Coordinates of C-alpha atoms in Angstrom, one line a residue:
M1 CA 60.4 74.0 -44.2
A2 CA 56.9 73.2 -43.0
S3 CA 55.8 71.9 -46.4
A4 CA 58.9 69.7 -46.7
I5 CA 58.1 68.2 -43.3
E6 CA 54.5 67.6 -44.2
L7 CA 55.5 65.9 -47.5
T8 CA 58.0 63.7 -45.7
L9 CA 55.4 62.6 -43.1
R10 CA 52.8 61.8 -45.8
T11 CA 55.4 59.6 -47.6
L12 CA 56.2 57.8 -44.4
L13 CA 52.5 57.3 -43.6
G14 CA 52.0 55.3 -46.8
S15 CA 55.3 53.5 -46.9
P16 CA 55.4 49.8 -46.2
N17 CA 59.1 50.0 -45.4
P18 CA 59.9 49.0 -41.8
R19 CA 62.7 51.6 -41.8
A20 CA 59.9 54.2 -41.9
T21 CA 59.0 53.3 -38.3
E22 CA 62.7 53.8 -37.2
L23 CA 62.7 57.3 -38.8
L24 CA 59.5 58.3 -37.1
L25 CA 60.8 57.1 -33.7
I26 CA 63.9 59.3 -34.2
A27 CA 61.6 62.2 -35.2
L28 CA 59.8 61.9 -31.9
Q29 CA 63.0 63.2 -30.3
S30 CA 63.1 66.3 -32.5
E31 CA 63.1 69.8 -31.0
E32 CA 61.0 70.9 -33.9
P33 CA 57.4 70.7 -32.7
A34 CA 55.9 70.3 -36.2
L35 CA 58.2 67.3 -36.9
R36 CA 57.7 65.8 -33.4
L37 CA 53.9 66.1 -33.4
G38 CA 53.6 64.9 -37.0
A39 CA 55.7 61.9 -36.3
V40 CA 53.6 60.8 -33.3
R41 CA 50.4 61.1 -35.4
V42 CA 51.8 59.1 -38.3
L43 CA 53.0 56.4 -36.0
A44 CA 49.4 56.1 -34.6
L45 CA 47.9 56.1 -38.1
R46 CA 50.2 53.6 -39.8
E47 CA 49.1 50.0 -40.2
D48 CA 52.2 48.9 -38.4
V49 CA 51.8 46.8 -35.2
A50 CA 55.6 46.9 -34.5
G51 CA 55.5 50.7 -34.7
H52 CA 52.5 50.7 -32.4
R53 CA 54.4 48.6 -29.9
K54 CA 57.3 51.0 -29.9
L55 CA 55.0 53.9 -29.5
V56 CA 53.3 52.3 -26.5
E57 CA 56.6 51.5 -24.9
A58 CA 57.8 55.1 -25.3
F59 CA 54.5 56.7 -24.4
S60 CA 55.4 57.7 -20.8
Q61 CA 58.6 59.4 -22.0
L62 CA 56.8 61.4 -24.8
P63 CA 56.7 65.1 -24.4
A64 CA 53.4 66.5 -23.1
D65 CA 52.5 68.0 -26.5
A66 CA 53.1 64.7 -28.2
Q67 CA 50.8 62.9 -25.7
A68 CA 48.2 65.6 -26.3
A69 CA 48.4 65.1 -30.1
L70 CA 47.6 61.5 -29.6
R71 CA 44.5 62.4 -27.5
E72 CA 43.2 64.6 -30.3
L73 CA 43.2 61.7 -32.8
P74 CA 39.9 59.8 -33.6
E75 CA 39.1 56.8 -31.4
T76 CA 39.2 54.4 -34.4
T77 CA 42.9 54.7 -35.4
P78 CA 45.1 51.7 -36.3
L79 CA 46.8 52.2 -32.9
A80 CA 43.4 51.9 -31.1
E81 CA 42.6 48.8 -33.1
A82 CA 46.0 47.2 -32.4
L83 CA 46.2 48.1 -28.7
P84 CA 44.1 45.2 -27.3
S85 CA 46.5 42.7 -29.0
L86 CA 49.4 44.3 -27.1
I87 CA 47.7 43.9 -23.8
R88 CA 48.3 40.2 -23.1
P89 CA 48.9 38.2 -19.9
E90 CA 52.2 36.7 -21.3
A91 CA 53.8 40.2 -21.6
P92 CA 52.8 41.9 -18.4
K93 CA 55.1 44.9 -18.6
L94 CA 54.0 45.7 -22.2
A95 CA 50.4 45.1 -21.1
R96 CA 50.9 47.7 -18.3
R97 CA 52.2 50.2 -20.8
G98 CA 49.3 49.4 -23.2
S99 CA 46.8 49.9 -20.3
E100 CA 48.3 53.2 -19.5
V101 CA 48.0 54.4 -23.1
A102 CA 44.4 53.2 -23.3
A103 CA 43.5 55.0 -20.1
A104 CA 45.3 58.2 -21.2
L105 CA 43.7 58.2 -24.6
G106 CA 40.2 56.9 -23.6
L107 CA 40.4 53.9 -25.8
T108 CA 37.5 51.9 -24.3
E109 CA 37.8 49.0 -26.8
A110 CA 40.9 47.9 -24.8
L111 CA 38.9 47.5 -21.5
P112 CA 38.2 43.8 -21.8
A113 CA 41.8 43.0 -22.5
I114 CA 42.9 45.1 -19.5
V115 CA 40.5 43.2 -17.2
T116 CA 41.8 39.9 -18.5
V117 CA 45.4 40.8 -17.8
A118 CA 44.5 42.2 -14.4
L119 CA 43.2 38.8 -13.4
A120 CA 46.4 37.1 -14.4
C121 CA 49.0 39.6 -13.3
P122 CA 50.9 39.7 -10.0
D123 CA 49.4 42.0 -7.3
D124 CA 51.8 44.8 -8.0
L125 CA 50.4 45.2 -11.5
S126 CA 46.8 44.1 -10.9
G127 CA 45.9 47.2 -8.9
A128 CA 47.2 49.6 -11.6
L129 CA 45.4 47.7 -14.4
A130 CA 42.2 47.7 -12.3
A131 CA 42.5 51.5 -11.8
D132 CA 42.9 51.9 -15.6
A133 CA 39.9 49.7 -16.2
L134 CA 37.8 51.9 -13.9
L135 CA 38.9 55.0 -15.8
L136 CA 37.9 53.5 -19.1
A137 CA 34.6 52.3 -17.6
V138 CA 33.8 55.9 -16.7
R139 CA 34.7 57.0 -20.2
L140 CA 32.6 54.2 -21.8
E141 CA 29.6 55.0 -19.6
E142 CA 29.8 58.6 -20.8
R143 CA 29.9 57.5 -24.4
V144 CA 26.9 55.2 -23.9
R145 CA 25.0 58.0 -22.1
H146 CA 25.7 60.6 -24.8
Y147 CA 25.4 58.4 -27.9
D148 CA 22.7 59.6 -30.3
P149 CA 22.6 57.8 -33.6
A150 CA 20.3 60.5 -35.1
V151 CA 23.0 63.1 -34.7
H152 CA 25.2 61.4 -37.3
A153 CA 22.5 60.3 -39.7
G154 CA 23.4 61.2 -43.3
E155 CA 26.9 62.6 -42.4
G156 CA 29.1 59.8 -43.6
P157 CA 30.1 56.7 -41.5
R158 CA 28.2 56.5 -38.3
P159 CA 30.2 56.0 -35.1
Q160 CA 29.9 52.5 -33.7
D161 CA 27.2 52.2 -31.1
P162 CA 29.2 52.0 -27.7
A163 CA 26.7 49.5 -26.5
F164 CA 28.7 46.8 -28.2
A165 CA 31.9 47.8 -26.4
R166 CA 29.9 48.0 -23.1
R167 CA 28.7 44.4 -23.6
A168 CA 32.2 43.1 -24.2
A169 CA 33.5 45.0 -21.1
V170 CA 30.6 43.7 -18.9
N171 CA 31.4 40.1 -20.0
A172 CA 35.0 40.5 -18.9
L173 CA 34.0 42.3 -15.7
V174 CA 31.5 39.5 -14.8
T175 CA 34.4 37.0 -15.0
A176 CA 36.3 39.3 -12.6
L177 CA 33.3 39.4 -10.3
D178 CA 33.2 35.6 -10.1
R179 CA 37.0 35.5 -9.4
F180 CA 36.9 38.4 -6.9
G181 CA 38.3 36.1 -4.2
E182 CA 41.5 35.7 -6.3
H183 CA 42.3 39.4 -6.9
G184 CA 40.2 41.5 -4.5
E185 CA 40.2 44.6 -6.8
H186 CA 37.3 46.8 -5.8
D187 CA 38.0 49.0 -8.8
L188 CA 36.8 46.2 -11.0
L189 CA 33.6 45.9 -9.1
Q190 CA 33.0 49.6 -9.4
A191 CA 33.7 49.4 -13.2
L192 CA 31.1 46.6 -13.4
L193 CA 28.6 48.7 -11.4
L194 CA 29.2 51.6 -13.8
L195 CA 28.4 49.6 -16.9
T196 CA 26.1 46.8 -16.0
P197 CA 22.3 46.9 -16.3
G198 CA 20.4 46.4 -13.1
D199 CA 19.1 43.0 -14.1
E200 CA 22.6 41.5 -14.8
P201 CA 22.1 37.9 -13.7
A202 CA 25.7 37.5 -12.4
L203 CA 25.4 40.5 -10.2
L204 CA 22.1 39.5 -8.8
R205 CA 23.4 36.0 -8.2
A206 CA 26.4 37.3 -6.3
L207 CA 24.2 39.5 -4.1
R208 CA 21.8 36.7 -3.3
T209 CA 24.5 34.1 -2.6
D210 CA 26.1 34.6 0.8
T211 CA 29.0 32.3 -0.2
H212 CA 29.9 34.2 -3.4
P213 CA 33.4 35.7 -3.1
A214 CA 32.2 39.2 -4.1
H215 CA 29.0 39.1 -1.9
D216 CA 30.2 41.3 0.9
A217 CA 32.2 43.6 -1.3
L218 CA 29.1 44.2 -3.5
Q219 CA 26.9 44.9 -0.6
T220 CA 29.4 47.5 0.7
A221 CA 29.6 49.1 -2.7
L222 CA 25.8 49.3 -3.0
Q223 CA 25.7 51.2 0.3
T224 CA 27.6 54.2 -1.2
S225 CA 28.0 53.9 -4.9
S226 CA 26.0 56.3 -7.2
C227 CA 27.1 54.4 -10.3
P228 CA 24.2 53.9 -12.7
G229 CA 24.6 50.2 -12.4
A230 CA 24.5 50.3 -8.6
I231 CA 21.4 52.4 -8.6
S232 CA 19.6 50.3 -11.2
I233 CA 20.5 47.2 -9.1
L234 CA 19.0 48.8 -6.0
A235 CA 15.8 49.7 -8.0
A236 CA 15.7 46.1 -9.3
L237 CA 16.0 44.7 -5.8
L238 CA 13.2 46.9 -4.6
A239 CA 10.9 45.6 -7.4
D240 CA 11.8 41.9 -6.8
L241 CA 9.7 40.1 -4.3
R242 CA 12.4 37.5 -3.9
S243 CA 15.0 40.0 -2.6
P244 CA 16.5 39.1 0.7
Q245 CA 15.7 41.4 3.7
A246 CA 19.3 42.5 4.0
L247 CA 19.4 43.8 0.5
L248 CA 16.1 45.7 0.9
E249 CA 17.6 47.3 4.0
I250 CA 20.6 48.5 1.9
V251 CA 18.1 50.3 -0.3
A252 CA 16.4 51.8 2.7
E253 CA 19.7 53.0 4.2
R254 CA 20.6 55.3 1.2
Y255 CA 20.1 58.9 2.0
D256 CA 22.9 60.6 0.2
R257 CA 21.5 63.2 -2.2
A258 CA 23.0 62.0 -5.4
G259 CA 22.2 58.3 -4.8
L260 CA 18.8 58.9 -3.4
T261 CA 17.8 61.2 -6.3
A262 CA 19.0 58.6 -8.9
L263 CA 17.2 55.8 -7.1
L264 CA 13.9 57.6 -6.7
T265 CA 14.0 58.7 -10.3
L266 CA 14.6 55.2 -11.5
V267 CA 11.8 53.7 -9.2
G268 CA 9.5 56.3 -10.7
Y269 CA 6.1 57.7 -9.7
P270 CA 3.6 56.3 -9.2
V271 CA 5.3 53.5 -7.4
G272 CA 4.6 50.0 -8.7
L273 CA 2.7 47.3 -6.8
R274 CA 5.7 45.0 -6.3
V275 CA 7.8 47.9 -4.9
R276 CA 5.0 48.8 -2.5
E277 CA 4.7 45.2 -1.4
N278 CA 8.5 45.1 -0.7
C279 CA 8.2 48.3 1.2
Q280 CA 5.8 46.6 3.7
R281 CA 8.9 44.5 4.7
L282 CA 10.8 47.7 5.7
G283 CA 10.6 49.3 9.1
F284 CA 12.6 52.4 8.1
F285 CA 14.0 54.7 5.5
S286 CA 17.1 56.5 6.6
W287 CA 16.0 59.8 4.9
L288 CA 13.0 59.9 7.2
E289 CA 15.2 60.5 10.3
P290 CA 14.8 64.0 11.8
D291 CA 18.3 65.2 10.9
R292 CA 18.0 63.9 7.3
V293 CA 14.4 64.5 6.2
A294 CA 15.4 67.9 4.9
V295 CA 17.1 66.2 1.9
L296 CA 13.6 65.7 0.5
A297 CA 13.3 69.5 -0.1
D298 CA 16.1 69.4 -2.6
L299 CA 14.7 66.6 -4.7
S300 CA 12.7 67.0 -7.9
G301 CA 8.9 66.9 -7.7
P302 CA 8.5 63.3 -9.0
A303 CA 11.3 62.1 -6.7
Q304 CA 9.6 63.8 -3.7
A305 CA 6.4 62.1 -4.7
T306 CA 8.1 58.7 -5.0
A307 CA 9.8 59.1 -1.6
I308 CA 6.5 59.9 0.1
Q309 CA 4.8 56.9 -1.5
L310 CA 7.6 54.5 -0.6
A311 CA 7.5 55.7 3.0
S312 CA 3.7 55.5 3.3
A313 CA 3.8 51.9 2.0
S314 CA 6.4 50.9 4.6
Q315 CA 6.2 50.1 8.3
A316 CA 8.3 53.2 9.1
S317 CA 7.5 55.4 12.0
R318 CA 4.3 57.3 11.4
S319 CA 5.6 60.2 13.3
A320 CA 8.6 60.4 11.0
L321 CA 6.2 60.0 8.0
A322 CA 4.1 62.9 9.3
S323 CA 7.2 65.1 9.4
A324 CA 8.1 64.1 5.8
I325 CA 4.6 64.9 4.7
L326 CA 4.8 68.4 6.2
T327 CA 8.1 68.9 4.4
V328 CA 6.7 67.9 1.0
L329 CA 3.4 69.7 1.4
A330 CA 5.5 72.9 1.2
S331 CA 7.1 71.8 -2.1
E332 CA 6.9 73.9 -5.1
H333 CA 6.0 70.9 -7.2
A334 CA 2.3 70.1 -7.6
V335 CA 2.9 66.3 -8.0
A336 CA 4.8 66.2 -4.8
R337 CA 2.3 68.2 -2.8
L338 CA -0.6 65.9 -4.0
A339 CA 1.4 62.8 -3.1
A340 CA 2.1 64.1 0.4
C341 CA -1.6 64.9 0.9
R342 CA -2.7 61.5 -0.2
A343 CA -0.2 59.9 2.2
I344 CA -2.1 61.5 5.1
S345 CA -4.6 58.7 4.7
V346 CA -2.1 56.2 6.4
L347 CA -1.5 58.4 9.4
P348 CA -3.3 57.7 12.7
T349 CA -5.8 60.3 13.7
R350 CA -3.6 61.9 16.3
L351 CA -0.9 62.6 13.7
A352 CA -3.1 63.5 10.8
E353 CA -4.5 66.8 12.2
E354 CA -1.6 69.1 11.5
P355 CA -0.9 67.8 8.0
L356 CA -4.6 68.0 7.2
W357 CA -4.8 71.6 8.5
R358 CA -1.8 72.5 6.3
A359 CA -3.3 70.8 3.3
L360 CA -6.7 72.5 3.8
Q361 CA -4.9 75.9 3.7
A362 CA -3.1 75.1 0.5
A363 CA -3.4 77.2 -2.6
D364 CA -3.6 74.1 -4.8
P365 CA -7.2 73.0 -5.4
A366 CA -6.2 69.4 -6.0
V367 CA -4.5 69.3 -2.6
V368 CA -7.4 70.9 -0.8
A369 CA -10.0 68.6 -2.5
T370 CA -7.9 65.6 -1.4
A371 CA -7.7 66.8 2.1
V372 CA -11.4 67.6 2.2
R373 CA -12.2 63.9 1.4
M374 CA -10.3 62.9 4.6
V375 CA -11.5 65.2 7.2
R376 CA -14.3 62.9 8.3
K377 CA -12.2 59.7 8.2
K378 CA -9.5 61.4 10.3
D379 CA -12.0 62.9 12.9
Y380 CA -10.8 66.3 12.1
P381 CA -12.0 68.9 14.6
N382 CA -15.3 70.6 13.6
A383 CA -15.3 68.5 10.4
T384 CA -18.8 69.4 9.4
T385 CA -18.2 73.1 9.8
V386 CA -15.0 72.9 7.7
L387 CA -16.8 71.0 5.0
V388 CA -19.7 73.4 4.8
A389 CA -17.2 76.3 4.6
M390 CA -15.5 74.5 1.7
L391 CA -18.8 74.5 -0.2
E392 CA -18.2 78.2 -0.7
S393 CA -14.7 77.6 -2.3
P394 CA -14.2 79.3 -5.6
D395 CA -12.7 76.0 -6.9
A396 CA -15.1 73.5 -8.3
P397 CA -13.0 70.4 -7.3
V398 CA -13.1 71.5 -3.7
R399 CA -16.8 72.2 -3.7
D400 CA -17.5 68.9 -5.3
A401 CA -15.4 67.0 -2.7
A402 CA -17.1 68.8 0.1
G403 CA -20.5 68.1 -1.3
K404 CA -19.8 64.4 -1.7
T405 CA -18.3 64.2 1.8
L406 CA -21.5 65.8 3.2
Q407 CA -23.9 63.4 1.5
E408 CA -25.4 62.5 4.8
L409 CA -26.6 66.1 5.0
S410 CA -29.1 65.6 2.2
F411 CA -32.4 67.3 1.8
T412 CA -34.4 64.1 1.8
A413 CA -32.8 62.8 5.0
Y414 CA -33.4 66.2 6.7
R415 CA -37.0 66.4 5.6
D416 CA -37.9 62.9 6.7
S417 CA -36.2 63.2 10.1
L418 CA -37.0 66.8 10.9
H419 CA -39.3 66.2 13.8
D420 CA -36.9 63.7 15.3
L421 CA -34.4 66.5 15.8
P422 CA -34.5 68.7 18.9
P423 CA -36.3 72.0 18.0
E424 CA -33.3 74.1 19.1
V425 CA -31.0 72.5 16.4
R426 CA -33.4 72.2 13.5
G427 CA -32.4 75.6 12.1
D428 CA -28.7 75.0 12.4
V429 CA -28.9 71.6 10.7
G430 CA -31.2 73.0 8.0
R431 CA -28.8 75.8 7.1
L432 CA -26.0 73.2 6.8
V433 CA -28.2 71.0 4.5
G434 CA -29.1 74.0 2.4
K435 CA -25.4 74.6 1.7
A436 CA -24.3 70.9 1.5
D437 CA -27.0 69.5 -0.8
P438 CA -26.9 71.0 -4.3
L439 CA -30.4 69.5 -4.9
A440 CA -32.1 71.1 -1.9
V441 CA -33.4 74.2 -3.7
A442 CA -34.8 72.2 -6.6
S443 CA -36.4 69.7 -4.2
L444 CA -38.1 72.6 -2.3
R445 CA -39.5 74.0 -5.5
S446 CA -40.9 70.6 -6.3
E447 CA -42.5 70.3 -2.9
L448 CA -44.1 73.7 -3.2
G449 CA -45.9 72.4 -6.3
A450 CA -47.1 69.1 -4.6
A451 CA -50.7 68.3 -4.7
A452 CA -50.9 67.6 -1.0
V453 CA -51.4 70.7 1.2
S454 CA -49.4 69.0 4.0
R455 CA -46.4 68.7 1.7
R456 CA -46.6 72.4 0.6
L457 CA -46.9 73.5 4.3
K458 CA -43.9 71.4 5.3
A459 CA -41.9 72.8 2.3
L460 CA -42.6 76.3 3.7
E461 CA -41.5 75.3 7.1
L462 CA -38.3 73.8 5.7
I463 CA -37.6 76.9 3.6
G464 CA -37.7 79.0 6.8
L465 CA -35.5 76.6 8.8
M466 CA -32.9 76.3 6.0
D467 CA -32.9 80.1 5.5
L468 CA -33.6 79.8 1.8
A469 CA -36.5 82.3 1.4
N470 CA -34.3 84.7 -0.6
V471 CA -33.2 82.0 -2.9
L472 CA -36.8 80.8 -3.5
V473 CA -38.4 84.3 -3.5
D474 CA -39.8 83.8 -7.0
S475 CA -41.5 80.5 -6.1
L476 CA -42.8 82.0 -2.8
T477 CA -44.3 85.0 -4.6
E478 CA -46.0 82.7 -7.1
T479 CA -47.4 80.5 -4.3
L480 CA -48.7 83.6 -2.4
V481 CA -50.6 84.7 -5.4
A482 CA -51.8 81.4 -6.9
D483 CA -52.0 78.7 -4.2
K484 CA -55.7 77.7 -3.5
D485 CA -55.1 76.9 0.2
L486 CA -55.4 79.8 2.6
G487 CA -53.1 78.2 5.2
V488 CA -50.3 77.9 2.6
R489 CA -50.8 81.5 1.5
V490 CA -50.6 82.8 5.0
E491 CA -47.4 80.8 5.8
C492 CA -46.0 82.0 2.5
A493 CA -46.8 85.7 3.3
Q494 CA -45.0 85.3 6.6
L495 CA -41.9 83.9 4.9
L496 CA -41.8 86.8 2.5
G497 CA -41.3 89.1 5.4
S498 CA -37.7 87.9 5.6
V499 CA -36.6 88.4 2.0
T500 CA -35.0 91.3 0.3
P501 CA -38.0 93.4 -1.0
T502 CA -38.6 93.6 -4.7
T503 CA -41.4 95.1 -6.8
E504 CA -42.8 91.7 -7.4
V505 CA -42.8 90.8 -3.7
I506 CA -44.4 94.2 -2.6
D507 CA -47.1 93.8 -5.4
A508 CA -48.0 90.3 -4.3
L509 CA -48.3 91.3 -0.6
V510 CA -50.4 94.4 -1.5
E511 CA -52.7 92.1 -3.4
A512 CA -52.9 89.8 -0.4
V513 CA -53.9 92.7 1.8
G514 CA -57.0 93.0 -0.2
S515 CA -58.0 89.3 0.5
R516 CA -61.3 88.6 2.2
A517 CA -59.5 86.3 4.6
S518 CA -58.5 88.2 7.7
A519 CA -55.6 85.9 8.6
L520 CA -54.0 86.5 5.2
R521 CA -54.7 90.3 5.4
R522 CA -53.0 90.5 8.8
A523 CA -50.0 88.4 7.7
A524 CA -49.5 90.4 4.4
Q525 CA -49.9 93.8 6.3
E526 CA -47.3 92.8 8.9
C527 CA -44.8 91.7 6.2
L528 CA -45.3 94.9 4.1
E529 CA -44.7 97.1 7.1
K530 CA -41.6 95.1 8.0
L531 CA -40.2 95.2 4.5
T532 CA -40.9 98.9 3.8
G533 CA -40.7 100.4 7.2
Q534 CA -44.0 102.2 6.5
S535 CA -47.5 101.8 7.8
L536 CA -50.1 100.3 5.6
E537 CA -52.0 103.5 5.2
T538 CA -48.9 105.5 4.2
L539 CA -47.9 102.8 1.8
M540 CA -51.3 102.7 0.2
E541 CA -51.3 106.5 -0.2
V542 CA -47.9 106.4 -2.0
R543 CA -49.1 103.6 -4.3

């Protein structure tokens, strides 16, 4: 039985006889599923416009399995190709049936024809056609988004690029846009926003022209729509220095998670110059408000970074920005944390303290280093102490940032201004300089080798004040043994009394004890007894 049905259907598929269509239409009423489903497939696959018309007219009465069988057919059937020709303004009822079939089967090539008829039909049909057009726009947008020509390379005929169908649909929907005052169908606007690129001239013209019939409806749609076209338009407006203030404020009002995520992703990070210039015209972003700022925590890292950069470029409340910065500093995304830290630079001093404190405690060296560079500019409490502590950081970028920020604490400046400082602070400042200036130790070594005795003596004074005797113990030992000036050697012996004792240090001091100069002998003896805890006599007996 099954083979006989299949043979009959194959014969009818290739038959040019008009009676074949009549037989297939009768078969559609059969209680035998194989015959019924086969008949509906053959009707769709035959090169027979009259049969297609009959199938369209009967579609709503077809059993569910027959409708499902049509949905399973390829998109490029003869029925799909013929359908646009059946959707014509002069036959509104047939056009409505054809629109219903196109929407049910996802036949996006029929979209331009449906839009054309919707513009010409009475109101009672226009709404239904517009709804079908929106359904097909959704389907077409999915096709465009998922189309990958490489997937079908070398596997027979490649599916047609849906970008061609989208362009045809956009052309028809642009006409509907310009005639919005005649039909008022918001579904057609939504369909256009789904499919259009953000730089579509007709859309931008309608938005910028107060008297355009779709102007107000478009503005309303942009406030809530998450369609790709709507989001790309918002991004385009943000990048266009000619954008009216009212349109920029629509961008700033978006705080819904889906729309905001798409918008920030499209704007991208880092934010472009023109976008930042436009942000200077904005006094708010809705997502900065206290009850909405938490939405930032759910965004991707780049989107968080973009949001913070937009806000910092705007005239929005700095208090609200500080709250947003604190939120994003806790992000798990490095790019977002770094952007938040950089944004602290635009905060006034009174608002910068808490975000700076949070950034300085971060585990991310890049964030800490960025914060370190701002502590002086933002009058952070105990800035110098903080910076000196950062010189001990295990992370090179942090140490480097702290060193560069502490450039005024240089060895040269300290040496030259030493006697201008009050005596009670010279040691504190010296210890800071010793930590802050990476060249301090090398400079002191150089000074110990200077030809002028006065320079060598001052170098010893500085070593003591900067608490660097242990660091320079080798140079001090050599100076004690080899320097030709008695005063230098005496000062050197006294400094060695504060170092961690080593064999070389003890030997050098023992040698100095044998000097003919009494001042050097006394200094060396005192240092030896201090370092060893033994009297000179006991020490000499042991040696």
